[in-house]
XYZ file of C-alpha atoms in Angstrom:
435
model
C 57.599 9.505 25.195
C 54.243 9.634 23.448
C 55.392 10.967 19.931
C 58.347 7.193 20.411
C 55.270 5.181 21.563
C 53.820 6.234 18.474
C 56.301 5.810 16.174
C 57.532 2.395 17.474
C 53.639 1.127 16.649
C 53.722 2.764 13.377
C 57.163 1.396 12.002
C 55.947 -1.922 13.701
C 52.824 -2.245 11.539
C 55.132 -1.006 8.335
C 57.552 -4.002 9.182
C 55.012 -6.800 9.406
C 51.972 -5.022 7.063
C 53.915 -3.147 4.803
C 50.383 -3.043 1.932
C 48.650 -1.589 4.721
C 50.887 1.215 5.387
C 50.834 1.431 1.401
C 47.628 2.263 1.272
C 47.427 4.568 4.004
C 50.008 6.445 2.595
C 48.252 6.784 -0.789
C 45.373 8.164 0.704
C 47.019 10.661 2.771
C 48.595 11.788 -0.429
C 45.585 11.696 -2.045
C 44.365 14.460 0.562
C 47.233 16.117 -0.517
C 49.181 15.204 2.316
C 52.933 14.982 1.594
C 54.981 12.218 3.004
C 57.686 14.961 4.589
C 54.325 16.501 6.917
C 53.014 13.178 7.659
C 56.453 11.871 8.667
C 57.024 15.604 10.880
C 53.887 15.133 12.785
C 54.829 11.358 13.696
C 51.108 10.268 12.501
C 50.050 10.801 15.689
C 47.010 12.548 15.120
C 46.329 10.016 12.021
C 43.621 9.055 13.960
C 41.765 12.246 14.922
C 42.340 13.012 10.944
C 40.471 9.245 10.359
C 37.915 10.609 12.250
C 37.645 14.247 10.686
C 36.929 11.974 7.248
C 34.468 9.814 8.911
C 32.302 12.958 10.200
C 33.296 14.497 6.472
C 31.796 11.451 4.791
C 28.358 11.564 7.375
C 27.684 15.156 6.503
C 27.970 13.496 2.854
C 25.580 11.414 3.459
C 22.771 12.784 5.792
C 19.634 12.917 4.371
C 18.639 16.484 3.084
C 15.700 18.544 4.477
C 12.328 17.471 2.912
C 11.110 20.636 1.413
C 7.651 21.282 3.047
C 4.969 22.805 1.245
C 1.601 24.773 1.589
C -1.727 24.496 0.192
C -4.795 25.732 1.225
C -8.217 25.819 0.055
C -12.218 25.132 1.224
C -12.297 22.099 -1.193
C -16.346 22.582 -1.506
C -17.573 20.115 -4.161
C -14.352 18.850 -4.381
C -13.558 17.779 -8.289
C -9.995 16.832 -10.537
C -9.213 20.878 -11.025
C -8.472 20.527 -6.815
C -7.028 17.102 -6.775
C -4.419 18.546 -9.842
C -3.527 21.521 -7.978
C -2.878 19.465 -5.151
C -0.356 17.048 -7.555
C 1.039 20.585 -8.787
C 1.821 21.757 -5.146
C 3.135 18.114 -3.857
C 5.285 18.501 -7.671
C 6.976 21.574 -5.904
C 8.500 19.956 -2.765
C 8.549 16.684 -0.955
C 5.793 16.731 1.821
C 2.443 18.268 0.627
C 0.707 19.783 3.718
C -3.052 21.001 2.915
C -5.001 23.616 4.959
C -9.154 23.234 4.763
C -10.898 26.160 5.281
C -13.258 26.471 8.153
C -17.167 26.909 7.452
C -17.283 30.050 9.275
C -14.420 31.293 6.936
C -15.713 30.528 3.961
C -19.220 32.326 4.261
C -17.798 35.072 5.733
C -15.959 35.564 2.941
C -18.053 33.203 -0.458
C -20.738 32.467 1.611
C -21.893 28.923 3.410
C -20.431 25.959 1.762
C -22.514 22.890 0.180
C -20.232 20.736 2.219
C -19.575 20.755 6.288
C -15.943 20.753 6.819
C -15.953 17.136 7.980
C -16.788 15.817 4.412
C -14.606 18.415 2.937
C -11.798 17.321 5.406
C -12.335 13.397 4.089
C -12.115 14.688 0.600
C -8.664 16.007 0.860
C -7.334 13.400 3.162
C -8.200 10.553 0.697
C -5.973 12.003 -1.795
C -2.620 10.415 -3.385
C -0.606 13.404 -2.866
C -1.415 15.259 0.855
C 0.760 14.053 3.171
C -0.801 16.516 5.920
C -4.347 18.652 6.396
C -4.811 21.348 8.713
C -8.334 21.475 9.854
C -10.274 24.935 10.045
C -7.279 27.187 8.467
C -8.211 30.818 7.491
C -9.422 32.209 4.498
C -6.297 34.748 4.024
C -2.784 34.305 5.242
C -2.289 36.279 7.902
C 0.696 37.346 9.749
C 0.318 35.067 12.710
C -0.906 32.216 10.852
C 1.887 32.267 8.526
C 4.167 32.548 11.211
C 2.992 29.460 12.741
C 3.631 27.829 8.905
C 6.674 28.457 9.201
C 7.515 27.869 12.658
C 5.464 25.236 13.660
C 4.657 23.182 10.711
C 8.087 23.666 9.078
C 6.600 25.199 6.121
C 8.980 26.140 3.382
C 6.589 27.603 0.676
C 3.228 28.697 0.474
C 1.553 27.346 -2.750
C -1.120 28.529 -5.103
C -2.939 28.626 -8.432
C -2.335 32.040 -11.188
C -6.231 32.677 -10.955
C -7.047 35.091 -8.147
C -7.982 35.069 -4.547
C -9.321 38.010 -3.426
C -10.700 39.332 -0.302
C -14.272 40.969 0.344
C -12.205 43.647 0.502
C -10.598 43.768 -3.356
C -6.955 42.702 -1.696
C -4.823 39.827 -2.573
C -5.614 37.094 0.027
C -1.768 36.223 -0.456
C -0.092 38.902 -0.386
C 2.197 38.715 2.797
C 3.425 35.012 1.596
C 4.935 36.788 -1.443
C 6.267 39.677 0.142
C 7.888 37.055 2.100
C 8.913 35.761 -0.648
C 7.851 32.306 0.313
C 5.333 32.177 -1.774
C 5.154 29.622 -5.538
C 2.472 29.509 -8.069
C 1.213 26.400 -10.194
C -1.016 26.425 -13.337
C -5.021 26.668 -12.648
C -6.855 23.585 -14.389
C -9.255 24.820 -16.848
C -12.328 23.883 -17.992
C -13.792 22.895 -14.321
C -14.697 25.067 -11.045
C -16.944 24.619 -8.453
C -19.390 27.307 -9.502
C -18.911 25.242 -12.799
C -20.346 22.208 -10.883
C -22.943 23.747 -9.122
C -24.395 25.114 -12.729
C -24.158 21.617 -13.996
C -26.290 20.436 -10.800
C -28.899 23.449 -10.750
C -29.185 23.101 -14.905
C -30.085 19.410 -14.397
C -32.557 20.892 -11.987
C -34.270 23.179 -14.133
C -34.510 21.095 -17.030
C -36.074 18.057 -14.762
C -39.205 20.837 -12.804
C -39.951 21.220 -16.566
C -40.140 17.794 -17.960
C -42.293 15.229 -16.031
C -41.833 12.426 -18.288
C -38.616 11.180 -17.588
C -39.684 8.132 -16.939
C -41.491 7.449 -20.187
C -38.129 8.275 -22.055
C -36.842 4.902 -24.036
C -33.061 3.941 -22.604
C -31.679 4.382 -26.340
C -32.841 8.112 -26.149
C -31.785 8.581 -23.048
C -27.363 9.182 -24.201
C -28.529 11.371 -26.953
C -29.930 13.886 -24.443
C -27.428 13.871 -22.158
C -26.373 17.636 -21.237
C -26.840 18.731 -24.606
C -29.927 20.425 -22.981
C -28.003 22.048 -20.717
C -26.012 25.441 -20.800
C -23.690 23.720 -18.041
C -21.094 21.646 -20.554
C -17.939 20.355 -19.895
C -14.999 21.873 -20.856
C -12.554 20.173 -20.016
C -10.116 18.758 -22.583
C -8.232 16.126 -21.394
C -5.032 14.402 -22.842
C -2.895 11.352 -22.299
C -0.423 13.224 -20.250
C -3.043 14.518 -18.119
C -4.286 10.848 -17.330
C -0.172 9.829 -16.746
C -0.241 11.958 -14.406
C -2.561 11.282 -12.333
C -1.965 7.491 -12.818
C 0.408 5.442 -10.382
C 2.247 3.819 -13.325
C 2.206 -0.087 -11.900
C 1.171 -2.475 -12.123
C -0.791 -5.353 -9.741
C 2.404 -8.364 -9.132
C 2.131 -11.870 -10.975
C 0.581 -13.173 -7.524
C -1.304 -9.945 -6.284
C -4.781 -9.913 -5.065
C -6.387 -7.797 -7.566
C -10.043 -6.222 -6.144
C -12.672 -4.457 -8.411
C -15.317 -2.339 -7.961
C -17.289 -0.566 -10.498
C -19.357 2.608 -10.570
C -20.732 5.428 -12.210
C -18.500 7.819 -9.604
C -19.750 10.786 -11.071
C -20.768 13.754 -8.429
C -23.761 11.933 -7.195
C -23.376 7.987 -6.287
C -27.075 7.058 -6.152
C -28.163 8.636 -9.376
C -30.500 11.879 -8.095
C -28.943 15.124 -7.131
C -30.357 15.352 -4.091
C -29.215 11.936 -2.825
C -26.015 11.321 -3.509
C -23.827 14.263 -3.129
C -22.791 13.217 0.465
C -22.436 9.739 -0.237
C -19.964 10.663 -3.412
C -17.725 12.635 -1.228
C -17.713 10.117 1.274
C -16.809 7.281 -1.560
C -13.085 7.362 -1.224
C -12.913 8.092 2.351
C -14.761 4.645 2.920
C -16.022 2.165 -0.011
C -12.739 2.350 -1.915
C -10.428 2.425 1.037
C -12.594 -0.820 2.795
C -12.337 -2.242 -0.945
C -8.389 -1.846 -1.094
C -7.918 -2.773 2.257
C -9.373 -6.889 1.064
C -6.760 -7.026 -1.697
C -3.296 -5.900 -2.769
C -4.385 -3.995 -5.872
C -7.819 -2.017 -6.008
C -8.499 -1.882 -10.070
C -11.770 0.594 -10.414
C -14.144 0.128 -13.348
C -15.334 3.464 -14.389
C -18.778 3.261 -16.518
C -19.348 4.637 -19.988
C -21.577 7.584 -20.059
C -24.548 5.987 -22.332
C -24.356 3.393 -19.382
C -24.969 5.580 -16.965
C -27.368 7.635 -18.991
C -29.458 4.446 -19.666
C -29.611 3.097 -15.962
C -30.163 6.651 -14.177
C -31.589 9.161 -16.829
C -30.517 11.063 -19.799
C -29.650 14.422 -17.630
C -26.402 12.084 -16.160
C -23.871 11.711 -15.721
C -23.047 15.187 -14.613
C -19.037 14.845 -14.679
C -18.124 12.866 -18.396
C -16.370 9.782 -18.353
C -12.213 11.771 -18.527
C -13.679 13.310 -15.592
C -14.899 10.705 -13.459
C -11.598 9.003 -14.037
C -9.054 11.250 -13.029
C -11.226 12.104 -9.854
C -11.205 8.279 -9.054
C -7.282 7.825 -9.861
C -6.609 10.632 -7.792
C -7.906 8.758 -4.385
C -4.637 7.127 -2.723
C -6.966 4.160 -2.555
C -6.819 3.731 -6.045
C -4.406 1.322 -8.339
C -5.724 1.646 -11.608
C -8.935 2.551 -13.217
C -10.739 0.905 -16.358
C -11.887 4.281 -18.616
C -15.177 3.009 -19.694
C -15.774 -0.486 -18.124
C -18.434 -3.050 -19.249
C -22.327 -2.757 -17.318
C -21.696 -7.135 -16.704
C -18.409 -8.592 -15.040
C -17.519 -11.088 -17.866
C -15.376 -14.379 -17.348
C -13.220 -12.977 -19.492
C -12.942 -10.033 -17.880
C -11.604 -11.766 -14.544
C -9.172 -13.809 -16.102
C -7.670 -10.802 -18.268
C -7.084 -8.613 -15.021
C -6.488 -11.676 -13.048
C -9.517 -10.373 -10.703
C -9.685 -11.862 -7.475
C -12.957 -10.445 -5.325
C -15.615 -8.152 -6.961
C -17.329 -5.916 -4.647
C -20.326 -3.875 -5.062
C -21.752 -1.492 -2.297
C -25.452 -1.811 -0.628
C -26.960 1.194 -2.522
C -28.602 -0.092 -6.413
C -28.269 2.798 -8.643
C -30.359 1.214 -11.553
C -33.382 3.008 -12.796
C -36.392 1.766 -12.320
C -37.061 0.981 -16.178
C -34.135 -1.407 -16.192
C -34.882 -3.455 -13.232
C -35.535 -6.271 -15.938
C -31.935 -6.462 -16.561
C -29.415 -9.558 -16.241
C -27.726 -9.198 -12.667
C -24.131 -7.804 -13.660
C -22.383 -9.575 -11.027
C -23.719 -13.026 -12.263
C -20.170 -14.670 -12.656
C -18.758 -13.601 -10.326
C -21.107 -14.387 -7.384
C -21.231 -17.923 -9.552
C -17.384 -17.787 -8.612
C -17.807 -17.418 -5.117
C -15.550 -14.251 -5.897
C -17.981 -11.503 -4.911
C -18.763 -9.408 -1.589
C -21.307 -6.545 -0.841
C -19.743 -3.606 1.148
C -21.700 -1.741 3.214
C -22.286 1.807 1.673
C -22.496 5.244 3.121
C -25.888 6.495 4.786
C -27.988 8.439 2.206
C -29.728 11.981 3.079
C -32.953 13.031 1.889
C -34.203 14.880 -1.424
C -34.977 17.663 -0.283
C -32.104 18.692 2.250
C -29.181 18.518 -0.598
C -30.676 20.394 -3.380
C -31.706 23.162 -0.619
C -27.790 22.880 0.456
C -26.766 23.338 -3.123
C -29.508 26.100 -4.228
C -28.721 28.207 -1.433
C -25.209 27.533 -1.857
C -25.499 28.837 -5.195
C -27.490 31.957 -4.519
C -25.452 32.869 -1.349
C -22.068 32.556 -3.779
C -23.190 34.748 -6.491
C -24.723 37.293 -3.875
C -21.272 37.805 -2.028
C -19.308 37.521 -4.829
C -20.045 40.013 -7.266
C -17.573 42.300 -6.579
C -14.937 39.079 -6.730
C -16.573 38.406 -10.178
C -15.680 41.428 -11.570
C -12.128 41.198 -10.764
C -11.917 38.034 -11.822
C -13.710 38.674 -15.020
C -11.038 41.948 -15.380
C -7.955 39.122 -14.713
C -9.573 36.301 -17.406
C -9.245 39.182 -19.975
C -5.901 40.137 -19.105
C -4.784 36.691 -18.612
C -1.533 34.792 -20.365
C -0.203 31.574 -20.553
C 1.583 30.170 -17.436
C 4.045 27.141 -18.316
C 3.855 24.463 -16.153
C 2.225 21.565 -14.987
């Protein structure tokens, strides 16, 4: 009685809709259904096949797996080299999760970090690319901890650079990740490293407990100075792709709300070693994210290095201008950066970035030579169009460049046997593609 039920409705619908039946027809034969099968089973399980093709078609279209990835690092001094092996990792999956070694880690192991893990934590998390951080992680990959990757934090791969981690011990601190096979390497950046940085910071040291005149040096001597005392040079070469990279690609919309700040942004915000080191880390954890939060587009204006060299000495800027801009593009705060903006905020400067608020933060970093100078936020605050933000709290002289000194000392003490092996890999090294 069911299979005549069935059939009566079907040869009902072919009498009165006979396109309809047409075109079920077609698509049955499509399947590869012939007309003689779907005639013997009566079409009475046409619908229960309608439905197998619905669930066919959702398992089309679910949305794949995001591929989870693994990064780890203790992030101390944080500069671009990090933030690029960071856009390297992220490059290699499609959720970027970041583990921050503890303190107690890392001077068991390098010895006690310039930064607590607090501002180390803020450093990472203000980046474009990390999607997660793990607070306190461990210096090596364990078993257990990996296991908890994997199982807890859905980890897929564990990611890291082709220069070597090693142990006190001499061991590879990732081994078990690649025995695992879970484990992907990206391209180290070179020309920058934190020991790098802190020879930069204690050469600018040095060179300032020997000369007491900085203050009588003119500001158009001051550029011409700049690091070329120092054995601590940059070398980092940078190139357009590098700076695509790192770069968001828009544009602000016709009727955005563009903000700009401007800056030095090198490693030290207030212009002394001792001062600002905190207060740079802190920078896009708070200034630029209160800045982007008054606008739709944050548009950063990154100072020359003879500006910075005339208004704060001629031992800075520490980090060169390529440098300062790619660690200021890489903050997820960050729209677009001007490579070498003007000292002055020009009319004309407004109106060709369509510049809606300029905002400054509370702490002057002018030398005390220059306090002469025309106000460089004259037009603007003429416009009505500028705001001071309220700038991170400075710490003293002499507590940072302790922090760094011993840093240093502690990291070339407990390292020397990691030294070595790296010195033994550098002269074995290749070239990795990549990146």
């Amino acid at each position: 009685m069911e299979f005549e039920t069935t059939s009566s409705w079907i040869w009902d619908g072919v009498h009165h809709h006979p396109h309809v039946f047409g075109c079920l027809m077609l698509t049955a034969a499509l399947l590869g259904l012939s007309t003689s099968y779907f005639g013997g089973i009566g079409l009475s399980s046409f619908p229960y096949m309608c439905w197998d093709l619905g669930f066919f078609y959702k398992k089309r279209c679910e949305k794949k797996k995001p591929i989870r990835v693994y990064m780890d690092g203790c992030f101390d001094l944080m500069h671009y080299g990090h933030a690029n092996a960071l856009r390297q990792a992220k490059a290699l999956g499609d959720e970027l999760v970041v583990g921050v070694v503890s303190d107690e880690e890392i001077i068991s192991n390098k010895g006690p970090p310039v930064l607590p893990m607090e501002e180390r934590l803020a450093l990472v998390s203000g980046l474009k690319w990390v999607d997660e951080v793990i607070a306190n992680a461990p210096y090596a990959i364990t078993e257990q901890f990996m296991k908890t990757l994997f199982n807890e934090h859905k980890i897929d791969y564990i990611i890291h650079g082709d220069d070597p981690c090693l142990l006190p011990d001499g061991t590879d601190a990732y081994a078990l990740a690649k025995r695992a096979r879970r484990y992907k390497q990206i391209k180290r950046t070179e020309g920058v490293s934190s020991t790098d940085i802190v020879g930069r910071i204690l050469a600018v040291n040095d060179t300032k407990a020997c000369n007491h005149d900085d203050k009588l040096s003119s500001p158009g001597d001051s550029f011409t100075g700049n690091q070329s005392s120092s054995a601590h040079i940059s070398q980092f070469l940078p190139t357009s792709q590098r700076i695509v990279q790192f770069s968001n690609g828009k544009g602000p919309g016709p009727n955005a709300h563009v903000v700009y700040i401007d800056g030095a942004f090198d490693l030290f915000h207030a212009g002394h070693v001792e001062v600002s080191l905190t207060t740079r880390i802190l920078l896009p954890a708070k200034i630029l994210r209160c800045a982007r939060q008054l606008g739709d587009f944050l548009l950063v204006g990154i100072h020359t290095d003879q500006i910075v060299s005339e208004h704060r000495g001629k031992h800075y800027p520490i980090m060169h201008l390529h440098e300062r801009s790619l660690s200021v593009l890489a903050c997820r705060y960050v729209d677009e950066v001007i490579m070498g903006a003007p000292w002055e905020v020009s009319k004309d400067m407004i109106t060709t970035f369509n510049i809606s608020l300029v905002v400054h933060g509370t702490i002057a970093e002018c030398n005390s030579m220059l306090a002469g100078i025309a106000d460089p936020y004259a037009v603007p605050k003429s416009m009505g169009i500028f705001r001071i933000l309220e700038s991170p709290k400075r710490i003293t002289t002499t507590s940072v460049a302790q922090r760094i000194v011993a840093n240093h000392e502690a990291y070339m003490k407990r390292n020397a046997k990691k030294a070595e092996s790296e010195k033994k890999y550098y002269a074995a090294k290749v070239y990795v593609s990549g990146d």
